[in-house]
Amino acid sequence: METISFENGDEMPLLGLGTWKSAPNAAYEAVKTALEVGYRHIDCAAIYKNEAEVGDALTDAFETGVADREDVWVTSKLWNDAHAPEHVRPALEQTLHDLQLDTLDLYLIHWPVAFTHGTDYPASTDEFVSLDEVPLADTWAALEELKADGLVRHIGVSNFNIPKLQHLIDVGDVTPEMNQIELHPYLQQPDLLSFADEQGIPLTAYSPLGSGDRPDEMKADDEPVLMEDPTIHEIADRHDASPAQVLISWALHRDTVVIPKSTTPSHIRDNLAAADLTLTDADMDAIAALDKDRRYLQVADWTIEGSPYTQAGLWGE
Ligand code: 1BO
């Protein structure tokens, strides 16, 4: 498995298992299967509400010799209700407890959006907290402390646009070591890719298959289905591969980390095998032409009237 290297010599496998939307009881089996078939990178988050199960699977794999802790990259994310500096360390400690780990390989600010403490998803506009009240710079400084104290090896962000990345670069002591964002052929984000490349910030592609299993309330009526795209199918057929494998391979060919989620053992195995699929320059050109600037995860509920957040503020440049 190819990796990206960090300054301290750490190596992050480019292909990992995503665990968002892995249902209770399914996350344990998915992570167990993934480690057995050769994954060495698991992507988690407190809000996925399955870190305890992921922790059981990791512990079992380490105890039975399926994998060694030092060979498995584990990422988790700080939820939006814990941005206030005094909540950051307890949130990480809960995640470490649930995952049954002493340290994380990578800890991310999940969103540049803050909620009142204890809020998973706001039910009213009172539960939003503006970034003027809890500045990202303060949250970032709290993550920097976690890194300095050795509780996390690397720190980064998720869902950050260029201005927000630039802000942390300007105010922080540590440049974000990752930005995890939605990336797939319908949302290629070339400007963000160029900026990240210039700044030496690696990117992780989430929803690389188009996130067809999102809850219905997160879907638009008219949205195009990436996994049904004829160009992707034509390329897949020609390589005797699946559409999912083409999409994962495309992300790897762009030198991004990619974290397809699955709880189906055959898909978990097939997704990993995408690392062996070589796309041609013509394939990459054909896929480049598919960009629609189509964001599947718009979090429209967070930008309702009365919220301090807007779609332009979240995603605009
Ligand atoms: C709301 C969680 C989005 C994926 O990380």
PDB file of C-alpha atoms and ligand atoms in Angstrom:
ATOM      1  CA  MET A   1       0.000   0.000   0.000  1.00  0.00           C
ATOM      2  CA  GLU A   2       1.337   3.398  -0.957  1.00  0.00           C
ATOM      3  CA  THR A   3       1.661   5.959   1.805  1.00  0.00           C
ATOM      4  CA  ILE A   4       2.208   9.645   2.343  1.00  0.00           C
ATOM      5  CA  SER A   5       5.147  10.540   4.552  1.00  0.00           C
ATOM      6  CA  PHE A   6       5.201  13.095   7.326  1.00  0.00           C
ATOM      7  CA  GLU A   7       8.225  15.068   8.486  1.00  0.00           C
ATOM      8  CA  ASN A   8       8.666  12.865  11.551  1.00  0.00           C
ATOM      9  CA  GLY A   9       8.817   9.750   9.348  1.00  0.00           C
ATOM     10  CA  ASP A  10       5.238   8.597   9.949  1.00  0.00           C
ATOM     11  CA  GLU A  11       3.591   6.932   6.956  1.00  0.00           C
ATOM     12  CA  MET A  12      -0.147   7.207   6.322  1.00  0.00           C
ATOM     13  CA  PRO A  13      -1.607   4.545   3.996  1.00  0.00           C
ATOM     14  CA  LEU A  14      -3.344   6.241   1.070  1.00  0.00           C
ATOM     15  CA  LEU A  15      -6.344   3.939   1.208  1.00  0.00           C
ATOM     16  CA  GLY A  16      -8.340   3.560   4.408  1.00  0.00           C
ATOM     17  CA  LEU A  17     -11.693   2.324   5.608  1.00  0.00           C
ATOM     18  CA  GLY A  18     -14.345   4.990   6.246  1.00  0.00           C
ATOM     19  CA  THR A  19     -16.755   4.335   9.123  1.00  0.00           C
ATOM     20  CA  TRP A  20     -19.327   7.122   8.705  1.00  0.00           C
ATOM     21  CA  LYS A  21     -22.828   5.592   8.590  1.00  0.00           C
ATOM     22  CA  SER A  22     -21.576   2.160   9.637  1.00  0.00           C
ATOM     23  CA  ALA A  23     -24.566   1.012  11.655  1.00  0.00           C
ATOM     24  CA  PRO A  24     -24.339  -0.289  15.222  1.00  0.00           C
ATOM     25  CA  ASN A  25     -22.914  -3.819  15.189  1.00  0.00           C
ATOM     26  CA  ALA A  26     -21.741  -3.389  11.589  1.00  0.00           C
ATOM     27  CA  ALA A  27     -18.743  -1.193  12.403  1.00  0.00           C
ATOM     28  CA  TYR A  28     -17.087  -3.917  14.490  1.00  0.00           C
ATOM     29  CA  GLU A  29     -17.333  -6.494  11.717  1.00  0.00           C
ATOM     30  CA  ALA A  30     -16.295  -4.006   9.039  1.00  0.00           C
ATOM     31  CA  VAL A  31     -13.125  -2.956  10.851  1.00  0.00           C
ATOM     32  CA  LYS A  32     -12.313  -6.568  11.766  1.00  0.00           C
ATOM     33  CA  THR A  33     -12.699  -7.665   8.136  1.00  0.00           C
ATOM     34  CA  ALA A  34     -10.745  -4.675   6.865  1.00  0.00           C
ATOM     35  CA  LEU A  35      -7.772  -5.395   9.112  1.00  0.00           C
ATOM     36  CA  GLU A  36      -7.874  -9.087   8.194  1.00  0.00           C
ATOM     37  CA  VAL A  37      -7.780  -8.383   4.456  1.00  0.00           C
ATOM     38  CA  GLY A  38      -4.954  -5.860   4.757  1.00  0.00           C
ATOM     39  CA  TYR A  39      -6.257  -2.353   5.493  1.00  0.00           C
ATOM     40  CA  ARG A  40      -3.947  -0.443   7.799  1.00  0.00           C
ATOM     41  CA  HIS A  41      -5.870   2.813   8.018  1.00  0.00           C
ATOM     42  CA  ILE A  42      -9.220   3.365   9.742  1.00  0.00           C
ATOM     43  CA  ASP A  43     -11.041   6.706   9.622  1.00  0.00           C
ATOM     44  CA  CYS A  44     -13.305   7.461  12.583  1.00  0.00           C
ATOM     45  CA  ALA A  45     -15.141  10.338  14.252  1.00  0.00           C
ATOM     46  CA  ALA A  46     -16.868  10.870  17.566  1.00  0.00           C
ATOM     47  CA  ILE A  47     -20.117  11.853  15.828  1.00  0.00           C
ATOM     48  CA  TYR A  48     -20.275   8.525  13.992  1.00  0.00           C
ATOM     49  CA  LYS A  49     -21.263   7.051  17.372  1.00  0.00           C
ATOM     50  CA  ASN A  50     -19.446   3.820  16.705  1.00  0.00           C
ATOM     51  CA  GLU A  51     -15.952   4.448  18.059  1.00  0.00           C
ATOM     52  CA  ALA A  52     -16.432   1.972  20.930  1.00  0.00           C
ATOM     53  CA  GLU A  53     -17.147  -0.779  18.407  1.00  0.00           C
ATOM     54  CA  VAL A  54     -14.217   0.288  16.267  1.00  0.00           C
ATOM     55  CA  GLY A  55     -12.117   0.161  19.444  1.00  0.00           C
ATOM     56  CA  ASP A  56     -13.235  -3.410  20.144  1.00  0.00           C
ATOM     57  CA  ALA A  57     -12.269  -4.452  16.624  1.00  0.00           C
ATOM     58  CA  LEU A  58      -8.877  -2.737  16.868  1.00  0.00           C
ATOM     59  CA  THR A  59      -8.157  -4.296  20.246  1.00  0.00           C
ATOM     60  CA  ASP A  60      -9.144  -7.772  19.037  1.00  0.00           C
ATOM     61  CA  ALA A  61      -6.944  -7.380  15.962  1.00  0.00           C
ATOM     62  CA  PHE A  62      -3.965  -6.282  18.067  1.00  0.00           C
ATOM     63  CA  GLU A  63      -4.477  -9.051  20.637  1.00  0.00           C
ATOM     64  CA  THR A  64      -4.844 -11.810  18.058  1.00  0.00           C
ATOM     65  CA  GLY A  65      -1.857 -10.659  16.016  1.00  0.00           C
ATOM     66  CA  VAL A  66      -3.882  -9.679  12.944  1.00  0.00           C
ATOM     67  CA  ALA A  67      -2.145  -6.294  13.014  1.00  0.00           C
ATOM     68  CA  ASP A  68       0.308  -4.375  15.164  1.00  0.00           C
ATOM     69  CA  ARG A  69      -0.780  -1.050  16.638  1.00  0.00           C
ATOM     70  CA  GLU A  70       2.214   0.764  15.133  1.00  0.00           C
ATOM     71  CA  ASP A  71       1.211  -0.388  11.639  1.00  0.00           C
ATOM     72  CA  VAL A  72      -2.396   0.862  11.789  1.00  0.00           C
ATOM     73  CA  TRP A  73      -3.172   4.512  11.123  1.00  0.00           C
ATOM     74  CA  VAL A  74      -6.177   5.748  13.111  1.00  0.00           C
ATOM     75  CA  THR A  75      -7.795   9.121  12.455  1.00  0.00           C
ATOM     76  CA  SER A  76     -10.608  10.663  14.485  1.00  0.00           C
ATOM     77  CA  LYS A  77     -12.386  14.008  14.552  1.00  0.00           C
ATOM     78  CA  LEU A  78     -13.449  16.608  17.081  1.00  0.00           C
ATOM     79  CA  TRP A  79     -17.197  17.216  16.892  1.00  0.00           C
ATOM     80  CA  ASN A  80     -18.709  20.665  16.479  1.00  0.00           C
ATOM     81  CA  ASP A  81     -19.952  20.842  20.076  1.00  0.00           C
ATOM     82  CA  ALA A  82     -16.425  20.694  21.507  1.00  0.00           C
ATOM     83  CA  HIS A  83     -14.615  23.577  19.785  1.00  0.00           C
ATOM     84  CA  ALA A  84     -14.227  25.616  22.979  1.00  0.00           C
ATOM     85  CA  PRO A  85     -10.639  25.036  24.140  1.00  0.00           C
ATOM     86  CA  GLU A  86     -11.779  23.614  27.505  1.00  0.00           C
ATOM     87  CA  HIS A  87     -13.801  20.932  25.696  1.00  0.00           C
ATOM     88  CA  VAL A  88     -11.132  19.812  23.241  1.00  0.00           C
ATOM     89  CA  ARG A  89      -9.016  17.625  25.534  1.00  0.00           C
ATOM     90  CA  PRO A  90     -11.991  15.871  27.186  1.00  0.00           C
ATOM     91  CA  ALA A  91     -13.417  15.152  23.718  1.00  0.00           C
ATOM     92  CA  LEU A  92     -10.146  13.591  22.614  1.00  0.00           C
ATOM     93  CA  GLU A  93      -9.893  11.617  25.866  1.00  0.00           C
ATOM     94  CA  GLN A  94     -13.379  10.180  25.258  1.00  0.00           C
ATOM     95  CA  THR A  95     -12.374   9.176  21.736  1.00  0.00           C
ATOM     96  CA  LEU A  96      -9.146   7.563  22.990  1.00  0.00           C
ATOM     97  CA  HIS A  97     -11.137   5.718  25.649  1.00  0.00           C
ATOM     98  CA  ASP A  98     -13.682   4.490  23.103  1.00  0.00           C
ATOM     99  CA  LEU A  99     -11.054   3.470  20.576  1.00  0.00           C
ATOM    100  CA  GLN A 100      -8.992   1.872  23.389  1.00  0.00           C
ATOM    101  CA  LEU A 101      -5.865   3.701  22.249  1.00  0.00           C
ATOM    102  CA  ASP A 102      -3.186   5.732  24.033  1.00  0.00           C
ATOM    103  CA  THR A 103      -2.633   8.027  21.103  1.00  0.00           C
ATOM    104  CA  LEU A 104      -4.218   8.900  17.762  1.00  0.00           C
ATOM    105  CA  ASP A 105      -2.299   9.159  14.525  1.00  0.00           C
ATOM    106  CA  LEU A 106      -4.382  12.087  13.310  1.00  0.00           C
ATOM    107  CA  TYR A 107      -7.012  14.290  14.947  1.00  0.00           C
ATOM    108  CA  LEU A 108      -9.096  16.658  12.837  1.00  0.00           C
ATOM    109  CA  ILE A 109     -11.456  19.556  13.499  1.00  0.00           C
ATOM    110  CA  HIS A 110     -14.469  17.917  11.846  1.00  0.00           C
ATOM    111  CA  TRP A 111     -16.135  21.116  10.576  1.00  0.00           C
ATOM    112  CA  PRO A 112     -15.471  24.876  10.722  1.00  0.00           C
ATOM    113  CA  VAL A 113     -18.848  25.071  12.464  1.00  0.00           C
ATOM    114  CA  ALA A 114     -19.566  25.201  16.202  1.00  0.00           C
ATOM    115  CA  PHE A 115     -22.555  24.059  18.271  1.00  0.00           C
ATOM    116  CA  THR A 116     -23.415  24.446  21.942  1.00  0.00           C
ATOM    117  CA  HIS A 117     -21.784  21.819  24.131  1.00  0.00           C
ATOM    118  CA  GLY A 118     -23.736  18.568  24.066  1.00  0.00           C
ATOM    119  CA  THR A 119     -25.431  19.233  20.705  1.00  0.00           C
ATOM    120  CA  ASP A 120     -24.978  16.521  18.085  1.00  0.00           C
ATOM    121  CA  TYR A 121     -27.195  18.160  15.454  1.00  0.00           C
ATOM    122  CA  PRO A 122     -28.911  21.487  16.201  1.00  0.00           C
ATOM    123  CA  ALA A 123     -32.656  21.329  16.597  1.00  0.00           C
ATOM    124  CA  SER A 124     -32.923  25.134  16.752  1.00  0.00           C
ATOM    125  CA  THR A 125     -30.808  28.135  15.820  1.00  0.00           C
ATOM    126  CA  ASP A 126     -30.008  28.667  19.530  1.00  0.00           C
ATOM    127  CA  GLU A 127     -27.736  25.643  19.328  1.00  0.00           C
ATOM    128  CA  PHE A 128     -25.327  27.210  16.847  1.00  0.00           C
ATOM    129  CA  VAL A 129     -22.278  29.081  18.140  1.00  0.00           C
ATOM    130  CA  SER A 130     -20.583  31.544  15.820  1.00  0.00           C
ATOM    131  CA  LEU A 131     -16.883  31.460  15.024  1.00  0.00           C
ATOM    132  CA  ASP A 132     -16.657  34.958  16.553  1.00  0.00           C
ATOM    133  CA  GLU A 133     -17.634  33.401  19.874  1.00  0.00           C
ATOM    134  CA  VAL A 134     -15.375  30.340  19.526  1.00  0.00           C
ATOM    135  CA  PRO A 135     -12.654  31.267  17.035  1.00  0.00           C
ATOM    136  CA  LEU A 136     -11.103  28.490  14.975  1.00  0.00           C
ATOM    137  CA  ALA A 137      -7.689  29.832  16.021  1.00  0.00           C
ATOM    138  CA  ASP A 138      -8.482  28.946  19.664  1.00  0.00           C
ATOM    139  CA  THR A 139      -9.670  25.453  18.777  1.00  0.00           C
ATOM    140  CA  TRP A 140      -6.559  24.972  16.664  1.00  0.00           C
ATOM    141  CA  ALA A 141      -4.310  26.101  19.522  1.00  0.00           C
ATOM    142  CA  ALA A 142      -5.975  23.466  21.722  1.00  0.00           C
ATOM    143  CA  LEU A 143      -5.212  20.793  19.102  1.00  0.00           C
ATOM    144  CA  GLU A 144      -1.619  22.026  18.929  1.00  0.00           C
ATOM    145  CA  GLU A 145      -1.377  21.405  22.675  1.00  0.00           C
ATOM    146  CA  LEU A 146      -2.643  17.843  22.240  1.00  0.00           C
ATOM    147  CA  LYS A 147       0.079  17.280  19.684  1.00  0.00           C
ATOM    148  CA  ALA A 148       2.761  18.856  21.888  1.00  0.00           C
ATOM    149  CA  ASP A 149       1.636  16.582  24.739  1.00  0.00           C
ATOM    150  CA  GLY A 150       1.926  13.483  22.543  1.00  0.00           C
ATOM    151  CA  LEU A 151      -1.754  12.520  22.694  1.00  0.00           C
ATOM    152  CA  VAL A 152      -2.048  12.843  18.914  1.00  0.00           C
ATOM    153  CA  ARG A 153       0.788  12.470  16.430  1.00  0.00           C
ATOM    154  CA  HIS A 154      -0.661  14.795  13.773  1.00  0.00           C
ATOM    155  CA  ILE A 155      -3.406  17.408  13.623  1.00  0.00           C
ATOM    156  CA  GLY A 156      -5.545  18.653  10.788  1.00  0.00           C
ATOM    157  CA  VAL A 157      -8.957  19.788   9.681  1.00  0.00           C
ATOM    158  CA  SER A 158     -11.929  18.678   7.619  1.00  0.00           C
ATOM    159  CA  ASN A 159     -14.289  20.625   5.378  1.00  0.00           C
ATOM    160  CA  PHE A 160     -12.035  23.695   5.366  1.00  0.00           C
ATOM    161  CA  ASN A 161     -12.021  25.984   2.339  1.00  0.00           C
ATOM    162  CA  ILE A 162      -8.984  27.985   1.178  1.00  0.00           C
ATOM    163  CA  PRO A 163      -9.546  31.110   3.327  1.00  0.00           C
ATOM    164  CA  LYS A 164     -10.038  29.033   6.460  1.00  0.00           C
ATOM    165  CA  LEU A 165      -6.896  27.005   5.745  1.00  0.00           C
ATOM    166  CA  GLN A 166      -4.976  30.220   5.088  1.00  0.00           C
ATOM    167  CA  HIS A 167      -6.256  31.620   8.384  1.00  0.00           C
ATOM    168  CA  LEU A 168      -4.895  28.668  10.372  1.00  0.00           C
ATOM    169  CA  ILE A 169      -1.600  28.844   8.472  1.00  0.00           C
ATOM    170  CA  ASP A 170      -1.374  32.523   9.420  1.00  0.00           C
ATOM    171  CA  VAL A 171      -2.287  32.239  13.093  1.00  0.00           C
ATOM    172  CA  GLY A 172      -1.100  28.759  14.045  1.00  0.00           C
ATOM    173  CA  ASP A 173       2.271  27.341  15.007  1.00  0.00           C
ATOM    174  CA  VAL A 174       1.505  24.081  13.152  1.00  0.00           C
ATOM    175  CA  THR A 175       0.323  24.119   9.530  1.00  0.00           C
ATOM    176  CA  PRO A 176      -2.669  21.749   9.198  1.00  0.00           C
ATOM    177  CA  GLU A 177      -1.292  18.319   8.365  1.00  0.00           C
ATOM    178  CA  MET A 178      -4.473  17.179   6.599  1.00  0.00           C
ATOM    179  CA  ASN A 179      -7.692  18.540   5.145  1.00  0.00           C
ATOM    180  CA  GLN A 180     -10.372  15.889   4.735  1.00  0.00           C
ATOM    181  CA  ILE A 181     -12.953  17.009   2.188  1.00  0.00           C
ATOM    182  CA  GLU A 182     -15.587  15.712  -0.184  1.00  0.00           C
ATOM    183  CA  LEU A 183     -13.789  14.758  -3.397  1.00  0.00           C
ATOM    184  CA  HIS A 184     -14.989  12.639  -6.324  1.00  0.00           C
ATOM    185  CA  PRO A 185     -15.318  13.111 -10.094  1.00  0.00           C
ATOM    186  CA  TYR A 186     -18.442  15.274  -9.697  1.00  0.00           C
ATOM    187  CA  LEU A 187     -16.664  17.523  -7.139  1.00  0.00           C
ATOM    188  CA  GLN A 188     -13.008  17.718  -8.142  1.00  0.00           C
ATOM    189  CA  GLN A 189     -12.150  20.999  -6.341  1.00  0.00           C
ATOM    190  CA  PRO A 190      -9.125  21.908  -8.516  1.00  0.00           C
ATOM    191  CA  ASP A 191      -8.430  25.216  -6.726  1.00  0.00           C
ATOM    192  CA  LEU A 192      -8.372  23.603  -3.316  1.00  0.00           C
ATOM    193  CA  LEU A 193      -6.140  20.835  -4.681  1.00  0.00           C
ATOM    194  CA  SER A 194      -3.659  23.393  -6.069  1.00  0.00           C
ATOM    195  CA  PHE A 195      -3.671  25.438  -2.871  1.00  0.00           C
ATOM    196  CA  ALA A 196      -3.133  22.375  -0.687  1.00  0.00           C
ATOM    197  CA  ASP A 197      -0.328  21.204  -2.943  1.00  0.00           C
ATOM    198  CA  GLU A 198       1.397  24.606  -2.765  1.00  0.00           C
ATOM    199  CA  GLN A 199       1.101  24.641   1.032  1.00  0.00           C
ATOM    200  CA  GLY A 200       2.131  21.000   1.470  1.00  0.00           C
ATOM    201  CA  ILE A 201      -1.218  20.053   3.010  1.00  0.00           C
ATOM    202  CA  PRO A 202      -2.315  16.518   2.098  1.00  0.00           C
ATOM    203  CA  LEU A 203      -5.976  15.912   1.266  1.00  0.00           C
ATOM    204  CA  THR A 204      -8.244  13.016   2.146  1.00  0.00           C
ATOM    205  CA  ALA A 205     -11.198  12.331  -0.145  1.00  0.00           C
ATOM    206  CA  TYR A 206     -14.405  11.464   1.683  1.00  0.00           C
ATOM    207  CA  SER A 207     -17.551  10.229  -0.058  1.00  0.00           C
ATOM    208  CA  PRO A 208     -15.367   9.034  -2.976  1.00  0.00           C
ATOM    209  CA  LEU A 209     -18.226   6.864  -4.261  1.00  0.00           C
ATOM    210  CA  GLY A 210     -20.832   9.627  -4.059  1.00  0.00           C
ATOM    211  CA  SER A 211     -22.222   8.732  -0.628  1.00  0.00           C
ATOM    212  CA  GLY A 212     -25.344   7.046  -1.994  1.00  0.00           C
ATOM    213  CA  ASP A 213     -26.140   5.709   1.488  1.00  0.00           C
ATOM    214  CA  ARG A 214     -26.568   9.137   3.092  1.00  0.00           C
ATOM    215  CA  PRO A 215     -29.788   9.659   5.029  1.00  0.00           C
ATOM    216  CA  ASP A 216     -32.574  10.815   2.677  1.00  0.00           C
ATOM    217  CA  GLU A 217     -32.800  14.193   4.425  1.00  0.00           C
ATOM    218  CA  MET A 218     -29.246  14.881   3.253  1.00  0.00           C
ATOM    219  CA  LYS A 219     -30.154  14.199  -0.396  1.00  0.00           C
ATOM    220  CA  ALA A 220     -31.491  16.525  -3.084  1.00  0.00           C
ATOM    221  CA  ASP A 221     -34.315  15.293  -5.341  1.00  0.00           C
ATOM    222  CA  ASP A 222     -32.471  15.884  -8.577  1.00  0.00           C
ATOM    223  CA  GLU A 223     -28.976  14.743  -7.700  1.00  0.00           C
ATOM    224  CA  PRO A 224     -26.921  12.804 -10.254  1.00  0.00           C
ATOM    225  CA  VAL A 225     -25.776   9.367  -9.103  1.00  0.00           C
ATOM    226  CA  LEU A 226     -22.017   9.092  -9.435  1.00  0.00           C
ATOM    227  CA  MET A 227     -21.955   5.297  -9.303  1.00  0.00           C
ATOM    228  CA  GLU A 228     -24.253   5.196 -12.354  1.00  0.00           C
ATOM    229  CA  ASP A 229     -22.111   7.492 -14.490  1.00  0.00           C
ATOM    230  CA  PRO A 230     -21.702   5.965 -17.990  1.00  0.00           C
ATOM    231  CA  THR A 231     -18.082   7.130 -18.369  1.00  0.00           C
ATOM    232  CA  ILE A 232     -17.136   5.509 -15.070  1.00  0.00           C
ATOM    233  CA  HIS A 233     -18.910   2.313 -16.163  1.00  0.00           C
ATOM    234  CA  GLU A 234     -17.179   2.309 -19.547  1.00  0.00           C
ATOM    235  CA  ILE A 235     -13.749   2.657 -17.917  1.00  0.00           C
ATOM    236  CA  ALA A 236     -14.623  -0.003 -15.340  1.00  0.00           C
ATOM    237  CA  ASP A 237     -15.730  -2.472 -18.024  1.00  0.00           C
ATOM    238  CA  ARG A 238     -12.587  -1.912 -20.050  1.00  0.00           C
ATOM    239  CA  HIS A 239     -10.374  -2.644 -17.029  1.00  0.00           C
ATOM    240  CA  ASP A 240     -12.534  -5.531 -15.811  1.00  0.00           C
ATOM    241  CA  ALA A 241     -13.029  -3.545 -12.618  1.00  0.00           C
ATOM    242  CA  SER A 242     -16.053  -2.201 -10.761  1.00  0.00           C
ATOM    243  CA  PRO A 243     -17.194   1.448 -10.889  1.00  0.00           C
ATOM    244  CA  ALA A 244     -16.237   1.759  -7.207  1.00  0.00           C
ATOM    245  CA  GLN A 245     -12.720   0.559  -7.980  1.00  0.00           C
ATOM    246  CA  VAL A 246     -12.377   3.148 -10.763  1.00  0.00           C
ATOM    247  CA  LEU A 247     -13.498   5.920  -8.405  1.00  0.00           C
ATOM    248  CA  ILE A 248     -11.068   4.847  -5.686  1.00  0.00           C
ATOM    249  CA  SER A 249      -8.230   4.427  -8.165  1.00  0.00           C
ATOM    250  CA  TRP A 250      -8.945   7.901  -9.590  1.00  0.00           C
ATOM    251  CA  ALA A 251      -8.501   9.389  -6.099  1.00  0.00           C
ATOM    252  CA  LEU A 252      -5.214   7.509  -5.670  1.00  0.00           C
ATOM    253  CA  HIS A 253      -3.989   8.670  -9.093  1.00  0.00           C
ATOM    254  CA  ARG A 254      -4.555  12.254  -7.875  1.00  0.00           C
ATOM    255  CA  ASP A 255      -2.297  11.512  -4.867  1.00  0.00           C
ATOM    256  CA  THR A 256      -5.132  12.019  -2.409  1.00  0.00           C
ATOM    257  CA  VAL A 257      -5.831   9.753   0.538  1.00  0.00           C
ATOM    258  CA  VAL A 258      -9.193   8.029   0.063  1.00  0.00           C
ATOM    259  CA  ILE A 259     -11.511   6.425   2.630  1.00  0.00           C
ATOM    260  CA  PRO A 260     -14.366   4.491   1.003  1.00  0.00           C
ATOM    261  CA  LYS A 261     -16.855   3.253   3.567  1.00  0.00           C
ATOM    262  CA  SER A 262     -18.330  -0.208   3.359  1.00  0.00           C
ATOM    263  CA  THR A 263     -19.638  -2.810   5.773  1.00  0.00           C
ATOM    264  CA  THR A 264     -19.995  -5.511   3.106  1.00  0.00           C
ATOM    265  CA  PRO A 265     -17.022  -7.899   3.263  1.00  0.00           C
ATOM    266  CA  SER A 266     -16.764  -8.373  -0.524  1.00  0.00           C
ATOM    267  CA  HIS A 267     -16.858  -4.608  -1.111  1.00  0.00           C
ATOM    268  CA  ILE A 268     -14.293  -3.996   1.643  1.00  0.00           C
ATOM    269  CA  ARG A 269     -11.971  -6.438  -0.116  1.00  0.00           C
ATOM    270  CA  ASP A 270     -12.706  -5.109  -3.630  1.00  0.00           C
ATOM    271  CA  ASN A 271     -12.194  -1.509  -2.537  1.00  0.00           C
ATOM    272  CA  LEU A 272      -8.707  -2.365  -1.279  1.00  0.00           C
ATOM    273  CA  ALA A 273      -7.906  -4.095  -4.567  1.00  0.00           C
ATOM    274  CA  ALA A 274      -8.520  -0.774  -6.342  1.00  0.00           C
ATOM    275  CA  ALA A 275      -4.971   0.132  -5.269  1.00  0.00           C
ATOM    276  CA  ASP A 276      -3.773  -2.314  -7.951  1.00  0.00           C
ATOM    277  CA  LEU A 277      -5.818  -0.727 -10.749  1.00  0.00           C
ATOM    278  CA  THR A 278      -3.842   1.499 -13.124  1.00  0.00           C
ATOM    279  CA  LEU A 279      -5.857   4.100 -15.020  1.00  0.00           C
ATOM    280  CA  THR A 280      -4.518   5.495 -18.292  1.00  0.00           C
ATOM    281  CA  ASP A 281      -3.963   9.189 -19.006  1.00  0.00           C
ATOM    282  CA  ALA A 282      -6.981   8.971 -21.317  1.00  0.00           C
ATOM    283  CA  ASP A 283      -9.074   7.548 -18.455  1.00  0.00           C
ATOM    284  CA  MET A 284      -7.965  10.396 -16.181  1.00  0.00           C
ATOM    285  CA  ASP A 285      -8.780  12.957 -18.896  1.00  0.00           C
ATOM    286  CA  ALA A 286     -12.230  11.454 -19.426  1.00  0.00           C
ATOM    287  CA  ILE A 287     -12.925  11.558 -15.686  1.00  0.00           C
ATOM    288  CA  ALA A 288     -11.585  15.125 -15.406  1.00  0.00           C
ATOM    289  CA  ALA A 289     -14.312  16.158 -17.855  1.00  0.00           C
ATOM    290  CA  LEU A 290     -17.037  14.875 -15.502  1.00  0.00           C
ATOM    291  CA  ASP A 291     -16.659  17.642 -12.916  1.00  0.00           C
ATOM    292  CA  LYS A 292     -20.046  19.199 -12.066  1.00  0.00           C
ATOM    293  CA  ASP A 293     -19.032  21.064  -8.891  1.00  0.00           C
ATOM    294  CA  ARG A 294     -21.693  18.872  -7.297  1.00  0.00           C
ATOM    295  CA  ARG A 295     -21.459  18.688  -3.517  1.00  0.00           C
ATOM    296  CA  TYR A 296     -23.416  15.790  -2.037  1.00  0.00           C
ATOM    297  CA  LEU A 297     -22.884  16.742   1.624  1.00  0.00           C
ATOM    298  CA  GLN A 298     -24.262  20.264   1.760  1.00  0.00           C
ATOM    299  CA  VAL A 299     -25.346  20.303   5.419  1.00  0.00           C
ATOM    300  CA  ALA A 300     -28.217  22.608   4.445  1.00  0.00           C
ATOM    301  CA  ASP A 301     -29.675  22.324   7.968  1.00  0.00           C
ATOM    302  CA  TRP A 302     -26.684  24.226   9.300  1.00  0.00           C
ATOM    303  CA  THR A 303     -27.197  27.241   7.066  1.00  0.00           C
ATOM    304  CA  ILE A 304     -30.882  27.917   7.729  1.00  0.00           C
ATOM    305  CA  GLU A 305     -32.015  31.458   8.416  1.00  0.00           C
ATOM    306  CA  GLY A 306     -30.879  32.503  11.874  1.00  0.00           C
ATOM    307  CA  SER A 307     -27.766  30.312  11.798  1.00  0.00           C
ATOM    308  CA  PRO A 308     -24.427  32.171  11.791  1.00  0.00           C
ATOM    309  CA  TYR A 309     -23.315  29.891   8.920  1.00  0.00           C
ATOM    310  CA  THR A 310     -23.988  30.225   5.193  1.00  0.00           C
ATOM    311  CA  GLN A 311     -23.278  27.974   2.218  1.00  0.00           C
ATOM    312  CA  ALA A 312     -21.058  30.694   0.730  1.00  0.00           C
ATOM    313  CA  GLY A 313     -19.129  31.043   3.965  1.00  0.00           C
ATOM    314  CA  LEU A 314     -18.638  27.305   4.248  1.00  0.00           C
ATOM    315  CA  TRP A 315     -17.647  26.491   0.718  1.00  0.00           C
ATOM    316  CA  GLY A 316     -16.847  29.766  -1.029  1.00  0.00           C
ATOM    317  CA  GLU A 317     -13.349  30.883  -1.763  1.00  0.00           C
TER     318      GLU A 317
HETATM  319  C1  1BO B   1     -21.784  14.674   9.515  1.00  0.00           C
HETATM  320  C2  1BO B   1     -20.543  13.851   9.271  1.00  0.00           C
HETATM  321  C3  1BO B   1     -20.017  14.019   7.910  1.00  0.00           C
HETATM  322  C4  1BO B   1     -18.956  13.063   7.475  1.00  0.00           C
HETATM  323  O1  1BO B   1     -17.786  13.090   8.183  1.00  0.00           O
END
